[in-house]
Short mmCIF file of C-alpha atoms and ligand atoms in Angstrom, two decimals:
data_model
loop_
_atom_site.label_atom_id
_atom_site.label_comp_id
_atom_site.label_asym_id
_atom_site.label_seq_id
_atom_site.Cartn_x
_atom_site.Cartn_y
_atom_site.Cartn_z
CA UNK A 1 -53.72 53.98 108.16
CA UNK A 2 -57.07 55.44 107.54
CA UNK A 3 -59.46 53.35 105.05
CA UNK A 4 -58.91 56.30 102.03
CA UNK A 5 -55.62 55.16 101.81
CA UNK A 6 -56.14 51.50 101.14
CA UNK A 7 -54.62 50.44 97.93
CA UNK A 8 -57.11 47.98 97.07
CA UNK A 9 -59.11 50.73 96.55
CA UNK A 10 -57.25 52.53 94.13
CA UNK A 11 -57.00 49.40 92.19
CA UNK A 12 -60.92 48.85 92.13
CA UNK A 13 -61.33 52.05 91.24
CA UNK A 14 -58.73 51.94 88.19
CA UNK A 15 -60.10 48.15 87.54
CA UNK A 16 -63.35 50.55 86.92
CA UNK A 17 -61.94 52.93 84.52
CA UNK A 18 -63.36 52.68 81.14
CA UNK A 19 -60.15 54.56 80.10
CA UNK A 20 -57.82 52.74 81.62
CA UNK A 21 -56.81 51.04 77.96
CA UNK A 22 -55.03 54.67 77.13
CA UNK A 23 -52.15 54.76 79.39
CA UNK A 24 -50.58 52.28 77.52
CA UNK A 25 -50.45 54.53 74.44
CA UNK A 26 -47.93 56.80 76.38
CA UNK A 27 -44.51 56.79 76.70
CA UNK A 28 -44.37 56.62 80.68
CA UNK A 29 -41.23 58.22 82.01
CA UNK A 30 -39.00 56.19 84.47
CA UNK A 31 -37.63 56.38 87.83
CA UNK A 32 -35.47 54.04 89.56
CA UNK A 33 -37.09 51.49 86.17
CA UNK A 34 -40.43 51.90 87.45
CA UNK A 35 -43.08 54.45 85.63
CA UNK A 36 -43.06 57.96 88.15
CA UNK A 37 -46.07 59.25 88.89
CA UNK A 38 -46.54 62.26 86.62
CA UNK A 39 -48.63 64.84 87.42
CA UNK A 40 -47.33 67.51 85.17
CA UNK A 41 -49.52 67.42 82.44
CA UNK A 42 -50.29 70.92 83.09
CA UNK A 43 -46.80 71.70 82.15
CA UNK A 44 -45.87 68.97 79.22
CA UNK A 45 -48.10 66.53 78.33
CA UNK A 46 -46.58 63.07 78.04
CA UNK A 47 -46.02 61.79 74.53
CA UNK A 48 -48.54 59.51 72.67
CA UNK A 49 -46.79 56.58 71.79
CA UNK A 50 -48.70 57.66 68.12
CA UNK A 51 -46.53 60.44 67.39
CA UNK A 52 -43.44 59.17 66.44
CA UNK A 53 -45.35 58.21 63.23
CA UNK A 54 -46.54 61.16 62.12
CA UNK A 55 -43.17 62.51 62.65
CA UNK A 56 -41.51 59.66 60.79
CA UNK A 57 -44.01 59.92 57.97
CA UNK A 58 -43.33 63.55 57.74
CA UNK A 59 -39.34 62.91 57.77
CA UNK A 60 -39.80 59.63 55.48
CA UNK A 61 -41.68 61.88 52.77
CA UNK A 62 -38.83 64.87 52.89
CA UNK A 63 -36.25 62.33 52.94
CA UNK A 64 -37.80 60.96 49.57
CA UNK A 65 -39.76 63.00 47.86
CA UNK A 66 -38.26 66.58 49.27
CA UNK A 67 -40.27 69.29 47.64
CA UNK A 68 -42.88 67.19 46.19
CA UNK A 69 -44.13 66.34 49.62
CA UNK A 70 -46.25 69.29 49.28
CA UNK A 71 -48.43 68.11 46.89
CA UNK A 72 -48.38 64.16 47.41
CA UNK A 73 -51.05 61.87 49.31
CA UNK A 74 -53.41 62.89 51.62
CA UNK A 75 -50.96 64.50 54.15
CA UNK A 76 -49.33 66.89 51.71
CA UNK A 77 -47.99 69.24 53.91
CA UNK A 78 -49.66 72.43 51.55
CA UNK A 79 -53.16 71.37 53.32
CA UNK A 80 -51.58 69.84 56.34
CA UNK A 81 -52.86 72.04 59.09
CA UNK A 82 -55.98 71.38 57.18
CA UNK A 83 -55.53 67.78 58.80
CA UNK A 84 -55.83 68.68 62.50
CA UNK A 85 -59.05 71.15 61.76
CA UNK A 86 -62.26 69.09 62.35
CA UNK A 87 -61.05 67.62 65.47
CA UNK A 88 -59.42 69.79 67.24
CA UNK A 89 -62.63 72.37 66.38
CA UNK A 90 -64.77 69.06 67.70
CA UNK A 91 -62.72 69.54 71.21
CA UNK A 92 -63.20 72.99 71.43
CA UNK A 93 -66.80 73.18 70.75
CA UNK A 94 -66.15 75.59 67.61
CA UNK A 95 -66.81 75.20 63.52
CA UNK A 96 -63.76 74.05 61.87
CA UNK A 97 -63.33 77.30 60.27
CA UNK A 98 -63.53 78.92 63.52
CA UNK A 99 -60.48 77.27 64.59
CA UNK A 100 -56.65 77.00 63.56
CA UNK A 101 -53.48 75.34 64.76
CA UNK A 102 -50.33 77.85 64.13
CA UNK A 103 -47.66 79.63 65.88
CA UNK A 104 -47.07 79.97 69.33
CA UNK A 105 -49.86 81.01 72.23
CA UNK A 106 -48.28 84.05 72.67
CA UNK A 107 -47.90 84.90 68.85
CA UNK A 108 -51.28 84.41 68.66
CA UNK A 109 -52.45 86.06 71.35
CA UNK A 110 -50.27 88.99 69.78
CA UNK A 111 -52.15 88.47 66.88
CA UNK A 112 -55.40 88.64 68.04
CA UNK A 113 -55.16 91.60 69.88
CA UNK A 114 -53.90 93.56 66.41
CA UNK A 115 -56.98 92.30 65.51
CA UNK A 116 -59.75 92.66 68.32
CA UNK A 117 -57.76 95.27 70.71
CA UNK A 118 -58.81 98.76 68.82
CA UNK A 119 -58.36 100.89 71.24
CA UNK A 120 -60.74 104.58 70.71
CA UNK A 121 -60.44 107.93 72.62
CA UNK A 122 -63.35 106.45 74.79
CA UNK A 123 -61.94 102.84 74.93
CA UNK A 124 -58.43 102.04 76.42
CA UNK A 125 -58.59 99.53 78.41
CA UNK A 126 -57.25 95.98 78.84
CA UNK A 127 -58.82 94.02 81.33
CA UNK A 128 -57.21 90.93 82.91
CA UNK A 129 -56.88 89.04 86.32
CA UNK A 130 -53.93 89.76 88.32
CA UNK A 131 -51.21 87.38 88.63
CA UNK A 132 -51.71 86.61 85.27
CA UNK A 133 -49.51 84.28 83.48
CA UNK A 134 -46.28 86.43 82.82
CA UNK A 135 -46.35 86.35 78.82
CA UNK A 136 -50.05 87.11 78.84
CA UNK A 137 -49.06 90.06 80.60
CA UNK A 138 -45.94 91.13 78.99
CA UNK A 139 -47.71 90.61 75.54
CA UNK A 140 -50.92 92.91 76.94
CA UNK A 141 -48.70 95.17 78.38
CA UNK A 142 -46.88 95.72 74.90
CA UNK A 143 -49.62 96.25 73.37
CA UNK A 144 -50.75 98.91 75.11
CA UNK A 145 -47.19 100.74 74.57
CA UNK A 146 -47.09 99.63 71.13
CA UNK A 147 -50.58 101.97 70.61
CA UNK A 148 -48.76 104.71 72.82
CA UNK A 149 -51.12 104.09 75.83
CA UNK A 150 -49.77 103.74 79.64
CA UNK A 151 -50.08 100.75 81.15
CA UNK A 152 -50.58 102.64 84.25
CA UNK A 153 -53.85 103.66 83.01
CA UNK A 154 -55.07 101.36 80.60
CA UNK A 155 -53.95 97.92 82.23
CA UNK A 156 -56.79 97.00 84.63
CA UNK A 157 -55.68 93.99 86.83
CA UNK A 158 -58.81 92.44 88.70
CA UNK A 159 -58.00 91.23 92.32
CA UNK A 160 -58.92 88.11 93.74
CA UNK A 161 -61.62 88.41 96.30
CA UNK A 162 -61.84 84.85 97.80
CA UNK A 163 -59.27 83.13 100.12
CA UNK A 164 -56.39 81.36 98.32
CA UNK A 165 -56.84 83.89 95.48
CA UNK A 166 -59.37 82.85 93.33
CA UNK A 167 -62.56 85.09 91.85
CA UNK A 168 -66.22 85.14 92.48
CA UNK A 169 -67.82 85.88 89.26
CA UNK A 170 -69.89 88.87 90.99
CA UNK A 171 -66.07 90.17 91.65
CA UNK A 172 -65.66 89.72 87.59
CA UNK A 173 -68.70 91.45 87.49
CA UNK A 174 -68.15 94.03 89.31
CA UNK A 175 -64.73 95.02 87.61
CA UNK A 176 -66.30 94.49 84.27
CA UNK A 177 -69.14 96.74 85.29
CA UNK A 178 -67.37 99.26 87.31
CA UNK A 179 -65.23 99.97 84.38
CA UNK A 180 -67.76 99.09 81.27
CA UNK A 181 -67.23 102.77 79.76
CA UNK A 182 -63.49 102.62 78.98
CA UNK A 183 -63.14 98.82 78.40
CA UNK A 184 -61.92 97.68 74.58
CA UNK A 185 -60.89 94.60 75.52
CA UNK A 186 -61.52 91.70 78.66
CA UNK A 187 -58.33 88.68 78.53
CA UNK A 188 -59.04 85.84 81.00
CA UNK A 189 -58.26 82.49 81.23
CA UNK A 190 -60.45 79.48 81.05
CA UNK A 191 -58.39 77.78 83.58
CA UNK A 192 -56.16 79.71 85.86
CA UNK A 193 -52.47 78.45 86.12
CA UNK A 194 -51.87 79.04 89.47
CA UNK A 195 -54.71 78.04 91.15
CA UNK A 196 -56.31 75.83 89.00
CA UNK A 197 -59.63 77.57 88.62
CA UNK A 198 -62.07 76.88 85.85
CA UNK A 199 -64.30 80.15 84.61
CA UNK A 200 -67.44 80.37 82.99
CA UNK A 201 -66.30 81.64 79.39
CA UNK A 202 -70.20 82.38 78.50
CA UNK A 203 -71.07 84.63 81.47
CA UNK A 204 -67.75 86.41 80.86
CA UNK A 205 -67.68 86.88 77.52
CA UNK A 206 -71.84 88.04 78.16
CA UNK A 207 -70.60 90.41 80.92
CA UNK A 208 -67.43 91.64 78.44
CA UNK A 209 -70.05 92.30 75.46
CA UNK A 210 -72.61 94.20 77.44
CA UNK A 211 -69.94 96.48 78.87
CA UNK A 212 -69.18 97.18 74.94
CA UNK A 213 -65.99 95.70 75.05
CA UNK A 214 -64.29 92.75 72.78
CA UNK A 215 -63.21 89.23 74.76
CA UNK A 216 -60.71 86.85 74.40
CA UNK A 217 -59.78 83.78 75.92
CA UNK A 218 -56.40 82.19 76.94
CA UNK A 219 -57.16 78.74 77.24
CA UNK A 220 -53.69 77.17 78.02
CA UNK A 221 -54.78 75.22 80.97
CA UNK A 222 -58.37 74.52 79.33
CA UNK A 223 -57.94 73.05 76.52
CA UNK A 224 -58.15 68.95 76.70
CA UNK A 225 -58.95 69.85 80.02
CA UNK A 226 -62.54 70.96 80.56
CA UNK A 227 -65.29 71.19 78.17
CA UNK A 228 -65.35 74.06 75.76
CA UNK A 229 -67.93 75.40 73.65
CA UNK A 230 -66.50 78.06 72.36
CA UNK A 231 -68.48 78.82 69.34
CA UNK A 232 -71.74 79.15 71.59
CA UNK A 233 -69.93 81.06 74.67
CA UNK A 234 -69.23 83.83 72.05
CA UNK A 235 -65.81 84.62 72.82
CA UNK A 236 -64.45 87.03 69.84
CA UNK A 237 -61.10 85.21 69.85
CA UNK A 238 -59.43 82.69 72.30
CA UNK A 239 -55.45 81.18 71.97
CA UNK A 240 -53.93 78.13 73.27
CA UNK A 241 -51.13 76.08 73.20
CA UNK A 242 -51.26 72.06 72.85
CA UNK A 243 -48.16 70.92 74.43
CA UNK A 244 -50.26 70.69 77.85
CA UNK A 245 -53.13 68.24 78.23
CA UNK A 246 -52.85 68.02 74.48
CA UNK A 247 -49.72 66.15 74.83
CA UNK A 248 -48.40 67.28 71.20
CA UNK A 249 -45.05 67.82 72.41
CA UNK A 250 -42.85 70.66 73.32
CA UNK A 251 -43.01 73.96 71.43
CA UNK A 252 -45.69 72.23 69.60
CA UNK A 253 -47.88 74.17 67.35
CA UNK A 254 -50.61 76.45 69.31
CA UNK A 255 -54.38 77.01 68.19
CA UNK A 256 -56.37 79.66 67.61
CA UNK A 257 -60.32 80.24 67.59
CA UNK A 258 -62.20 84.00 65.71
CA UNK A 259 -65.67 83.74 66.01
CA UNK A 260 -67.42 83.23 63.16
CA UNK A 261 -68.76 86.89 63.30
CA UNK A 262 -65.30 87.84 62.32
CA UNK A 263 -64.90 85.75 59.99
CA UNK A 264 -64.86 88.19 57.10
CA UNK A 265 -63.59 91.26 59.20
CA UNK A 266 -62.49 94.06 57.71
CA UNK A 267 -60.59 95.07 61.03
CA UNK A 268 -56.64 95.67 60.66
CA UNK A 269 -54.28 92.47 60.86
CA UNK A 270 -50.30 91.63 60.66
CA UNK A 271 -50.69 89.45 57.26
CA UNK A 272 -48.52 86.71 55.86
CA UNK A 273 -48.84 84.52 53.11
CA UNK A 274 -50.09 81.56 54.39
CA UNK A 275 -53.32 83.67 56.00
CA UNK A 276 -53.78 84.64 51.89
CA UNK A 277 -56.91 82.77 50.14
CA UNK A 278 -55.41 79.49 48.61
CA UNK A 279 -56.90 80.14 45.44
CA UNK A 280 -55.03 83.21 45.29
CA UNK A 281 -52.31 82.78 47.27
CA UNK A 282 -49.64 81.34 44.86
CA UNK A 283 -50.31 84.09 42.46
CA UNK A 284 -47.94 85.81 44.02
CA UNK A 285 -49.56 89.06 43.65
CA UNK A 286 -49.11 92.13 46.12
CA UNK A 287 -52.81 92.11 47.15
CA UNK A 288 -54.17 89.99 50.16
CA UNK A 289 -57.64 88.87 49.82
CA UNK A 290 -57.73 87.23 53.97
CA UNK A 291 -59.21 83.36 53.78
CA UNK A 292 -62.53 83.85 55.50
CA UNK A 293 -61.97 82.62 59.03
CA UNK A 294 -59.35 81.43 61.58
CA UNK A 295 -56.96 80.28 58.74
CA UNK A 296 -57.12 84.58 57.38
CA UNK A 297 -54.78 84.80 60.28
CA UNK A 298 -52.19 82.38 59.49
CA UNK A 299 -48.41 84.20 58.66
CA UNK A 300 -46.28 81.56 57.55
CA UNK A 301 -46.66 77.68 56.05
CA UNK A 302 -46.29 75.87 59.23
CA UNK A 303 -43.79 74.08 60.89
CA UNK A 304 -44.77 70.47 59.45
CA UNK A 305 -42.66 68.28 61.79
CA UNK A 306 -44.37 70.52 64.77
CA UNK A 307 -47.67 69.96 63.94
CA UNK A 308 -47.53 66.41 63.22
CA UNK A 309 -47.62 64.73 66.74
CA UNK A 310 -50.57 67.26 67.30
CA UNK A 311 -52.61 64.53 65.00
CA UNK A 312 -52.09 61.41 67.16
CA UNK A 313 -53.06 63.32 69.96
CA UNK A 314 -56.45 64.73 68.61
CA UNK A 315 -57.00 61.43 67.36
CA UNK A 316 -57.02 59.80 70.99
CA UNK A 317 -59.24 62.35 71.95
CA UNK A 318 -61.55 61.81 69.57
CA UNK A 319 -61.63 58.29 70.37
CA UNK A 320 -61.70 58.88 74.29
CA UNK A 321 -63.76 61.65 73.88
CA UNK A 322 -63.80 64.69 76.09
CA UNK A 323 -67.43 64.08 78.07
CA UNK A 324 -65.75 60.73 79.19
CA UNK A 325 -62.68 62.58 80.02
CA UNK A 326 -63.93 64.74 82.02
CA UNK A 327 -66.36 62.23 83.82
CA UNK A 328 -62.76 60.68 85.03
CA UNK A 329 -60.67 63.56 85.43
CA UNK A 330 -63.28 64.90 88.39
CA UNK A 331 -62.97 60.99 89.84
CA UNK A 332 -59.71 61.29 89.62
CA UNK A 333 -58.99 64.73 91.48
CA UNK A 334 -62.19 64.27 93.59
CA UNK A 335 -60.18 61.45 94.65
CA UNK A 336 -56.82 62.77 95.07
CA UNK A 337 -58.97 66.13 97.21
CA UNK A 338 -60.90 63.03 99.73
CA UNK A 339 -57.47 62.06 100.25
CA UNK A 340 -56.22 64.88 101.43
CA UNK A 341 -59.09 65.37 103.26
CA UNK A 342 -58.79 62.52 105.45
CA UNK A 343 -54.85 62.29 106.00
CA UNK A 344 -53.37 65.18 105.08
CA UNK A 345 -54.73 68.60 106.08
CA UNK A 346 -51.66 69.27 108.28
CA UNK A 347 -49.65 69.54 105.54
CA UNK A 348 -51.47 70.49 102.34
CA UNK A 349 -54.13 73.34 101.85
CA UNK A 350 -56.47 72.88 98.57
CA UNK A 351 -56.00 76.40 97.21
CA UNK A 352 -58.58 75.21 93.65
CA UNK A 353 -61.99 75.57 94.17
CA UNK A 354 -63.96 72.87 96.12
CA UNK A 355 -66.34 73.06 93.57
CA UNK A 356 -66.16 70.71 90.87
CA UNK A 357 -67.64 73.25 88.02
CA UNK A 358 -64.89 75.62 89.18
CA UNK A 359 -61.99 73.65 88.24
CA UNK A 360 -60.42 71.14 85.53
CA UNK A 361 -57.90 68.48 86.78
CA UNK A 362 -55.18 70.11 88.34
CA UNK A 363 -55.12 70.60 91.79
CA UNK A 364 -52.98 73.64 93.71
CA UNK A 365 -52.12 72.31 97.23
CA UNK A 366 -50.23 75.01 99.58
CA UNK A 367 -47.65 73.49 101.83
CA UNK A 368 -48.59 74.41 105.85
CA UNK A 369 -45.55 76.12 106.93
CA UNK A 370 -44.48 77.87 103.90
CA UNK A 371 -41.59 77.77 101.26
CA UNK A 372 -38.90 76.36 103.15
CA UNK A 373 -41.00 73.38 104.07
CA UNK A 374 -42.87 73.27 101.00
CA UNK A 375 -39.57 72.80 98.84
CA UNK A 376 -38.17 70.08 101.36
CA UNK A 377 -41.74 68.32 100.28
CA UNK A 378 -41.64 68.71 96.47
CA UNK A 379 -37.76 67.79 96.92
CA UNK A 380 -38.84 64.14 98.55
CA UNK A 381 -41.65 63.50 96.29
CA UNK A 382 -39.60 63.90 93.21
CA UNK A 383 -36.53 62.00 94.71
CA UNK A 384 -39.23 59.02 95.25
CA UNK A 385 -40.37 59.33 91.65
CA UNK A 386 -43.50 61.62 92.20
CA UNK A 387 -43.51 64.66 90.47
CA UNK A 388 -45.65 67.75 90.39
CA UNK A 389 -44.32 71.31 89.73
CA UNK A 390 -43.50 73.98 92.41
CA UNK A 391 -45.07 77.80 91.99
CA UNK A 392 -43.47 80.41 94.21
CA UNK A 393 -43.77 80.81 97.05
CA UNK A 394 -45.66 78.02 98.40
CA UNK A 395 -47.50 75.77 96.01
CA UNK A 396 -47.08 72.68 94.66
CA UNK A 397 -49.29 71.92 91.26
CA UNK A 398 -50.90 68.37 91.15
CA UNK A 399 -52.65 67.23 87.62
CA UNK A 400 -53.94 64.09 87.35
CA UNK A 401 -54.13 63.70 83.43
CA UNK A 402 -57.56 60.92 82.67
CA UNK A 403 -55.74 60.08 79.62
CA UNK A 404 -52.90 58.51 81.76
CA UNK A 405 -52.76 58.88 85.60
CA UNK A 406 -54.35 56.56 87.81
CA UNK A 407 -55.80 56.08 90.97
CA UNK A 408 -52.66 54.23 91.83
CA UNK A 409 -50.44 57.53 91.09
CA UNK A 410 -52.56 59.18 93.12
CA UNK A 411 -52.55 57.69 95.93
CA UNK A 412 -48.50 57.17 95.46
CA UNK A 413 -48.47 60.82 95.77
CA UNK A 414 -50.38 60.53 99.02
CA UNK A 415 -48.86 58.29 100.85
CA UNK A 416 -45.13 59.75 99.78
CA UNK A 417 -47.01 62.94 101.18
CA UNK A 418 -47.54 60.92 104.16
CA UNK A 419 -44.30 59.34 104.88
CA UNK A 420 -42.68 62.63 104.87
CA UNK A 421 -44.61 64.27 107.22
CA UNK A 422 -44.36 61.21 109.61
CA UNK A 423 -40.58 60.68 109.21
CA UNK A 424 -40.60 64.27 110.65
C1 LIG B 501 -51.59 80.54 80.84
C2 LIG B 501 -50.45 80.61 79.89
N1 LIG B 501 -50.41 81.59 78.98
C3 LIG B 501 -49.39 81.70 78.12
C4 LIG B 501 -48.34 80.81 78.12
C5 LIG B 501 -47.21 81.00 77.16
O1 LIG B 501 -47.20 80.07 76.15
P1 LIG B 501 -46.19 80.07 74.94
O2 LIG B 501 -44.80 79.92 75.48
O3 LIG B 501 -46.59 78.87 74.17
O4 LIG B 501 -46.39 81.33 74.18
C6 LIG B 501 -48.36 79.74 79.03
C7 LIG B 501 -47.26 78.76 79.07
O5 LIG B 501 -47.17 77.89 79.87
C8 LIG B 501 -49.45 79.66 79.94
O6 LIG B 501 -49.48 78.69 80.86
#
């Protein structure tokens, strides 16, 4: 046993962690009666032991005041997405009217690009990485059909140029650059699904706007993951979803950031009610006067019950707060990487940048020997309680989550990594 894989010091090092206090305010899911070691925050968050509040309060007021709930106390649900504003703009480094929690990240991002994708017999093009996540792609590619264009020759997909498929920015460059006449739009992500790389939103969105072209964000794997300013990268729109490192639950409400230079656009948009000024909105007129802002872009009244575990999560971030967050998160992977470093290289290739700046929590780890031997892995780790998630053909996701993993899950995972390469 090499000295990295002492458990003493994954205990001194979680006996260290100023946020060691939150993992208690999780539900922590079992195997064999003992917590597993979950690492799939980058898939569903876990759920803050908070939520079931918010929920009940939310059922508790329907159950006895029914339509009157709308207008009653201070989480009447006709302001309620009102509720989640401040913070969640505080965690994405926007203005609260920059920001709004509705739909679904693909909605959204269907929304936005009504908005900020206006195509001209000059400009055409969508710009995105390849391998993008399928419904960023599907929805891109729509829209592009939906205005009559071809894909063919309007989708630009940017290749990796590094090893293990991630981007240099001169790469971005380049492909911004090389293509800066015909661009309307760039799409990245802030975080990369696959392989776990983190982007710098300001250079791209600098690099998108000096080409002439509009840029959005999709910041699934982002947000409550890295630090965001959006406001100051100057993004024109970004989506999200929270039911990731936000932990607000499956299907739960997504977000949605417009620059505040849009705030009063008079660029075309699908309009619903709910995106109608409130001081107009229940005259029930035909005319739509947008609410300046993120909230002009709302359709319907939201889903109450959906949006109300999304409040006990932004209120542990706001008390954990996201530069102490992010101070664990890179101990946390930096430890799970030395790890791997010093026992493990025959079987696990760190696909995520090496660089710290380049990546959030989640680390991709190819399996030496491909799929075959890569499932047999992810099979024993999740039979012993561990559990990551497997991306075809080879890759098995690792997330430590600061809110709630430890130095102790870590490890687990190494040493079940470990014990199934030696029982080979
Ligand atoms: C990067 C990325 N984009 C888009 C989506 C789609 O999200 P939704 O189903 O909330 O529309 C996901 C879902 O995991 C994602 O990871």
């Amino acid at each position: 046993m090499t000295d990295a894989f002492t458990p003493a010091d994954a205990q001194a090092r979680d006996a260290a962690d100023p946020l060691r206090g939150f993992r208690d305010e999780f539900h922590l899911p079992l195997h064999d009666g003992e917590p597993q070691a979950y690492f799939v925050g980058n898939s569903l968050g876990l759920q803050p032991k908070g939520a079931r509040a918010h929920v009940e309060e939310v059922l508790d007021k329907w159950a006895t005041q029914a339509v009157e709930g709308h207008f009653t106390g201070q989480a009447q649900w006709m302001t309620y997405h009102e509720l989640v504003r401040d913070p969640l703009a505080q965690l994405v480094g926007a203005q609260p009217s920059e920001v709004v929690a509705m739909n679904s990240l693909t909605a959204n991002l269907h929304l936005m690009m009504v908005s900020f994708y206006q195509p001209t017999i000059e400009r055409t093009a969508i710009l995105v990485e390849a391998g993008s996540f399928p419904s960023d792609r599907y929805a891109v590619e729509s829209q592009l059909r939906y205005r009559g264009l071809p894909p063919e020759l309007t989708l630009i997909e940017v290749e990796p140029d590094q090893p293990d498929g991630t981007f240099s920015m001169a790469a971005i460059a380049q492909a911004i650059g090389s293509n800066a006449k015909r661009l309307a739009l760039v799409l990245w992500p802030g975080v990369q699904y696959r392989t776990g790389q983190a982007f710098d939103l300001a250079e791209i969105a600098r690099l998108g706007h000096a080409a002439g072209a509009m840029v959005g964000f999709d910041l699934a794997h982002a947000v409550g993951n890295v630090p965001l300013r959006l406001h100051d990268s100057g993004a024109d729109f970004a989506v999200w979803c929270h039911y990731k490192y936000m932990n607000a639950g499956p299907g739960a409400v997504a977000g949605c950031f417009v620059h505040e230079r849009h705030a009063r656009t008079t660029r075309p948009r699908f309009a619903g009610w709910w995106g109608n000024d409130k001081h107009v909105r229940f005259r029930m007129g035909p005319e739509f006067e947008p609410t300046p802002g993120a909230d002009g872009w709302q359709l319907s009244n939201p889903p109450i019950l959906a949006l109300a575990p999304l409040r006990a999560s932004l209120e542990q971030f706001g008390r954990a707060t996201m530069p102490a967050l992010r101070a664990k998160s890179e101990r946390l992977t930096g430890y799970l990487e030395q790890l791997i470093d010093a026992g493990l290289r025959d079987v696990l290739d760190v696909v995520t940048p090496r660089d710290v700046s380049q990546r959030g929590c989640q680390l991709s780890l190819r399996v030496v020997g491909g799929r075959e031997r890569g499932r047999e892995l992810f099979d024993y780790l999740a039979s012993r309680g561990v559990l990551g998630d497997w991306r075809e053909p080879d890759v098995i996701r690792i997330s430590p989550v600061p809110l709630y993993n430890t130095h102790a899950d870590v490890l687990r995972f190494a040493t079940t990594v470990r014990e199934w390469r030696d029982a080979r």
